[in-house]
Backbone as a chain_set.jsonl record, in Angstrom:
{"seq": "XXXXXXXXXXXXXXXXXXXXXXXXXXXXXXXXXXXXXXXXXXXXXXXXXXXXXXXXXXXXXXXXXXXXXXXXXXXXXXXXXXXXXXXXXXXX", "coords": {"N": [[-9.609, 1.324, 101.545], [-9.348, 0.973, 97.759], [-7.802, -1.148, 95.604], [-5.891, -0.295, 93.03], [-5.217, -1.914, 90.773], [-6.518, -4.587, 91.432], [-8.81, -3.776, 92.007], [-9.721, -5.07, 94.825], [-11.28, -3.988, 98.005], [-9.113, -4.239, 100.178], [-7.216, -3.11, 99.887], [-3.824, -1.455, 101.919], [-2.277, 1.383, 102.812], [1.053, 1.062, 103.004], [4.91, 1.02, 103.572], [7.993, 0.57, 101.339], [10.608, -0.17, 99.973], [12.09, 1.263, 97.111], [13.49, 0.955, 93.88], [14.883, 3.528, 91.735], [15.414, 4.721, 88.37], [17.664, 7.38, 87.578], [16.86, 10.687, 86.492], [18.626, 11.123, 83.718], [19.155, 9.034, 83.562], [21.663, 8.097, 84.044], [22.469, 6.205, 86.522], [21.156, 3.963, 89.298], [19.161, 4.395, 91.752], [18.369, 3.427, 95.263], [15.674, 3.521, 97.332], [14.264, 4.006, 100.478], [12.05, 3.363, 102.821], [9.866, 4.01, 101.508], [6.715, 5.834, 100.845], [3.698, 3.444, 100.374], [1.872, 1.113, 98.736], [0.096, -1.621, 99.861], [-1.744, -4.804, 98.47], [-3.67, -6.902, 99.514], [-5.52, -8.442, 99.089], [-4.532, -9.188, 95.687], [-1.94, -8.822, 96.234], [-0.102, -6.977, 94.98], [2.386, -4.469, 95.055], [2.682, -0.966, 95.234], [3.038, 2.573, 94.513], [1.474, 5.05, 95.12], [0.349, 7.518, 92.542], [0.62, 10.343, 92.704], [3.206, 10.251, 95.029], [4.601, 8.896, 93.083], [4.982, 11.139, 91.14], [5.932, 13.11, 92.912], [8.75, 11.905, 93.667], [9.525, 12.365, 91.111], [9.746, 14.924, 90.239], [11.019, 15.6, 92.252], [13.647, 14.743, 91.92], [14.272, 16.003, 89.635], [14.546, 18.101, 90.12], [17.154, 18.96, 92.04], [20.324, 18.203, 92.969], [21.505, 15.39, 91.867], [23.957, 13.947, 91.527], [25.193, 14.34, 93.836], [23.594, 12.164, 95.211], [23.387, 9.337, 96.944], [23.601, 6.141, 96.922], [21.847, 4.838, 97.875], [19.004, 5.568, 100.128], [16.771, 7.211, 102.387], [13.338, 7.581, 102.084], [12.286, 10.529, 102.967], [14.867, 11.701, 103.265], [15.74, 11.591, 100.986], [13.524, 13.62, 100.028], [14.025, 15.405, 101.493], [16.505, 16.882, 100.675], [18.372, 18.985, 98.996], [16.52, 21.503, 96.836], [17.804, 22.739, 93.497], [15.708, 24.374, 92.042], [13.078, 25.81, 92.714], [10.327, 24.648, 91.391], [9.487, 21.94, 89.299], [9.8, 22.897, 85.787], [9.304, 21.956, 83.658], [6.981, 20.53, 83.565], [4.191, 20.144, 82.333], [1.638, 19.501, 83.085], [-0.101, 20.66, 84.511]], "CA": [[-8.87, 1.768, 100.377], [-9.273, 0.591, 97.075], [-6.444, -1.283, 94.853], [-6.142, 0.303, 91.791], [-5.203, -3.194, 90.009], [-7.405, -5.629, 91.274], [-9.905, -2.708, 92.974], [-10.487, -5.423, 95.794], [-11.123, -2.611, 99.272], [-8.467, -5.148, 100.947], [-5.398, -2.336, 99.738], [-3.064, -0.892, 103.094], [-0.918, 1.79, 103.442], [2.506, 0.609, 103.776], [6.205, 1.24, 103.046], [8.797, -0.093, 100.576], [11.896, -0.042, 99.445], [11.912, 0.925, 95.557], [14.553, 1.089, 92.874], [14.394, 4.825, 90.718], [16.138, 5.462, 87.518], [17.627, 9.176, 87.921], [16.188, 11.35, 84.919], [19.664, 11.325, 83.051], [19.79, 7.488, 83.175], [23.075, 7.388, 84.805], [22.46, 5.403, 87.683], [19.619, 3.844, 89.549], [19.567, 4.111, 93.552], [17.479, 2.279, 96.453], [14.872, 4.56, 98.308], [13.468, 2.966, 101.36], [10.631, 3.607, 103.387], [8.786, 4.995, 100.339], [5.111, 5.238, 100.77], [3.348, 2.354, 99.277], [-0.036, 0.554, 98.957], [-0.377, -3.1, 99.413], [-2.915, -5.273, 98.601], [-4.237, -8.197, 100.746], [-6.012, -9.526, 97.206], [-3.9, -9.646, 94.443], [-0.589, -9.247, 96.404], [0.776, -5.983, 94.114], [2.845, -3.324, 95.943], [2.646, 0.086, 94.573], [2.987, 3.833, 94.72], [0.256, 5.965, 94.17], [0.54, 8.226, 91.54], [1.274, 11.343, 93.447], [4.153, 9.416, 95.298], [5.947, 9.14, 92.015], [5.07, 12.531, 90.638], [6.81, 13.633, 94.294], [10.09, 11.583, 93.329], [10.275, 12.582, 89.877], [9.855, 15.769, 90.393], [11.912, 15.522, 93.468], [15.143, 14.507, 90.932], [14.719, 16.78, 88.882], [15.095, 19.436, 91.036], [17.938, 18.517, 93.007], [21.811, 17.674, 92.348], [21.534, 14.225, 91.585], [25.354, 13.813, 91.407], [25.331, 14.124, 95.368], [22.973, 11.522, 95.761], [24.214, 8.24, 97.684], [23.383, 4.832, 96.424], [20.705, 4.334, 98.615], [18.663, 6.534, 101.246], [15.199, 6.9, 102.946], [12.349, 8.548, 101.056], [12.352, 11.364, 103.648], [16.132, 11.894, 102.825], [15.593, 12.085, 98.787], [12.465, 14.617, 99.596], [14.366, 16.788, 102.384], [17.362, 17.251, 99.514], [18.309, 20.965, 98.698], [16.666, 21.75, 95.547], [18.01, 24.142, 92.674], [14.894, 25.165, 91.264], [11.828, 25.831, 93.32], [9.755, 23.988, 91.123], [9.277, 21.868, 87.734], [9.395, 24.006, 84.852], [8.606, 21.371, 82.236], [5.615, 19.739, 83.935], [2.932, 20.694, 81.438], [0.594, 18.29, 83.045], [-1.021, 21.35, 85.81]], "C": [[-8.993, 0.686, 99.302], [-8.063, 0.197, 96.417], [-6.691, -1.207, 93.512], [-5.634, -0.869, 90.489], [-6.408, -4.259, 89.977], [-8.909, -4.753, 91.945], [-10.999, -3.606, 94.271], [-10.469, -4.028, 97.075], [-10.212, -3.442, 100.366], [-7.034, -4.217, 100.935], [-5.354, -1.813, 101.144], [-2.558, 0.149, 102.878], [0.033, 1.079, 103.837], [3.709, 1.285, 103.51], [7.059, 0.242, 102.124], [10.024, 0.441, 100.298], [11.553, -0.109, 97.716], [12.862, 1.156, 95.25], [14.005, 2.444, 91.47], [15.979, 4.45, 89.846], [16.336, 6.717, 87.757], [17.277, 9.46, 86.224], [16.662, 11.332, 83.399], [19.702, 9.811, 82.891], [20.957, 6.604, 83.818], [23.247, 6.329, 85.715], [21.143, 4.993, 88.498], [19.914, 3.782, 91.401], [18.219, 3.69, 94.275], [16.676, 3.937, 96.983], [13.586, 3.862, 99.225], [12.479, 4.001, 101.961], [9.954, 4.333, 102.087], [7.213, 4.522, 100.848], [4.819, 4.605, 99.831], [2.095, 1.539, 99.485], [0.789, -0.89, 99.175], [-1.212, -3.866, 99.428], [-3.07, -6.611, 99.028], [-4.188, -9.099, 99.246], [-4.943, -10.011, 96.135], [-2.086, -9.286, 94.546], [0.097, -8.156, 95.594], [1.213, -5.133, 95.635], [3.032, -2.28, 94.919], [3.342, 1.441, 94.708], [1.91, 4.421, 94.131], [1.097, 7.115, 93.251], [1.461, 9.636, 91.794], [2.489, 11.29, 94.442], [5.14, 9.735, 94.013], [6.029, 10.136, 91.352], [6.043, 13.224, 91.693], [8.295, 13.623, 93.709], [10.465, 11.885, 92.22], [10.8, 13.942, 89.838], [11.361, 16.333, 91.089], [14.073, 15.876, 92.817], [15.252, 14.944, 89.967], [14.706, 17.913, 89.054], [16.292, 19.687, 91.865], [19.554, 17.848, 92.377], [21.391, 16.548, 92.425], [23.337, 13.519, 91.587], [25.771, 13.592, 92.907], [24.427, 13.06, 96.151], [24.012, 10.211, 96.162], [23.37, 7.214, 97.028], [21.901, 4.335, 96.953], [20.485, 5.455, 99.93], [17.556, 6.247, 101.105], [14.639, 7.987, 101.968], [12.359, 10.266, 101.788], [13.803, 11.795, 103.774], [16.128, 13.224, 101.585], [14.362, 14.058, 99.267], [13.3, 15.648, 100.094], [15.926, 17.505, 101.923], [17.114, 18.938, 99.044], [18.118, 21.421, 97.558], [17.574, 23.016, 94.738], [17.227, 24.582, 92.369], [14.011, 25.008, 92.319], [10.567, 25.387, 92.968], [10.13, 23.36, 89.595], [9.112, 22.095, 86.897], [9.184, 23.365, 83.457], [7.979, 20.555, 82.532], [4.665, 20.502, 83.413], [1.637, 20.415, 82.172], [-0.684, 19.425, 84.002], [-1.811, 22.438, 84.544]], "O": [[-8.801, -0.473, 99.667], [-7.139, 1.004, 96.505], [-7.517, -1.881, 92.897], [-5.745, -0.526, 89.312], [-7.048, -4.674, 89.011], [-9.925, -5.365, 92.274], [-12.144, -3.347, 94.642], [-9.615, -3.15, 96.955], [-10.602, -3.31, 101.526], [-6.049, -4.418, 101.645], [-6.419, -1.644, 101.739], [-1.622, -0.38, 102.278], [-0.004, 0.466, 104.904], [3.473, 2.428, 103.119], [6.756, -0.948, 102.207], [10.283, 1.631, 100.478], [11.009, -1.038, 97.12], [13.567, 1.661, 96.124], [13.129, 2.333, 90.613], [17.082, 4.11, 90.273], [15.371, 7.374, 88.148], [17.384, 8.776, 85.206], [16.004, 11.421, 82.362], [20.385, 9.396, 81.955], [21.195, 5.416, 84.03], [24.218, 5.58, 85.613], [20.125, 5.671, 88.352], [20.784, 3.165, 92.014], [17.13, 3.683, 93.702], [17.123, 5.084, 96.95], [12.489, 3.409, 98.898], [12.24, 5.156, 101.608], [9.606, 5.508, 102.204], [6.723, 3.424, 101.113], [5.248, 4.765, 98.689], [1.484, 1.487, 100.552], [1.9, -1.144, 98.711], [-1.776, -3.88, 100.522], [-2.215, -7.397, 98.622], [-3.436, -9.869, 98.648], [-4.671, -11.189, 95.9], [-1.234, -9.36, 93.661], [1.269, -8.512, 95.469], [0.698, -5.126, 96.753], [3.489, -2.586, 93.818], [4.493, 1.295, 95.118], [1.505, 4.344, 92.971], [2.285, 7.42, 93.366], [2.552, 9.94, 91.312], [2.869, 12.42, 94.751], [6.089, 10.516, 93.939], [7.117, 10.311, 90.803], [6.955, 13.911, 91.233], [8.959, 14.602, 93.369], [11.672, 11.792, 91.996], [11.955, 14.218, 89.516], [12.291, 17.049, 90.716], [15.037, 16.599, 93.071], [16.139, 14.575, 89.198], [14.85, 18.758, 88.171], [16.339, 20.791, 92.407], [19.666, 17.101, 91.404], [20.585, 16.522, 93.355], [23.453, 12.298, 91.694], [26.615, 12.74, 93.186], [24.415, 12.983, 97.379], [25.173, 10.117, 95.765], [22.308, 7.628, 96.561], [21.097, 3.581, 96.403], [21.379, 6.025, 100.555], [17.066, 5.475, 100.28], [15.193, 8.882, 101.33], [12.449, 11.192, 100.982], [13.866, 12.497, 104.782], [16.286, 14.421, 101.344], [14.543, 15.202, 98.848], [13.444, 16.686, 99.449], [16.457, 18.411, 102.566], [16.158, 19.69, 98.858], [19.1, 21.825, 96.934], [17.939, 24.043, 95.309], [17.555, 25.75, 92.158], [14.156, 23.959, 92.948], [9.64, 25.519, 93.767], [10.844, 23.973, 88.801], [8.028, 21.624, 86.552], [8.96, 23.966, 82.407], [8.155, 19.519, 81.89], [4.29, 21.517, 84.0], [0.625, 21.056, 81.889], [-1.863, 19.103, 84.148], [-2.664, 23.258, 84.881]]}, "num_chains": 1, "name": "protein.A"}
C-alpha cells in the first residue's frame, strides 16, 4: 500500500482513535477503532477518503443528539439512520 503523503509503499492498515466535528458544530466526539492507514516513512496517520465520506455521511443521517461522547467506529456506523441516504451529496 501506498501513502498518499509521502507515497513511500511502507503505508499499513491500522486503527485509530479520531476526533469528528458533528455537521451542526455543536460538539466534537472521540471515535475509536476507526480504520486508518499508517505509514512506516513519514509517520502520518490517516483515513482514506472513503472512511471519511462513511462518517460524514454517517452524521448526517443519524440523530446526532443521541450520540455519546465517545464510541467505536462500528457503533457510530451501526446507528439508526433517519434517511436512507445523503440527499445533498452532489459529488455521485
Amino acid at each position: 500500500m501506498n501513502c498518499q503523503w509521502c507515497e513511500s509503499d511502507t503505508a499499513r492498515e491500522t486503527s485509530n482513535t479520531v476526533y469528528w466535528e458533528l455537521p451542526d458544530g455543536s460538539k466534537v466526539i472521540e471515535i475509536q477503532n476507526t480504520p486508518s492507514v499508517h505509514c512506516l516513512e513519514c509517520g502520518m496517520n490517516y483515513q482514506r477518503d472513503e472512511t471519511v465520506k462513511e462518517i460524514e455521511d454517517q452524521l448526517f443521517l443519524i440523530d446526532t443528539s443521541k450520540l455519546e461522547k465517545s464510541m467505536t467506529y462500528e457503533t457510530l456506523m451501526a446507528a439508526s439512520r433517519l434517511l436512507k441516504r445523503n440527499y445533498f451529496d452532489f459529488s455521485k
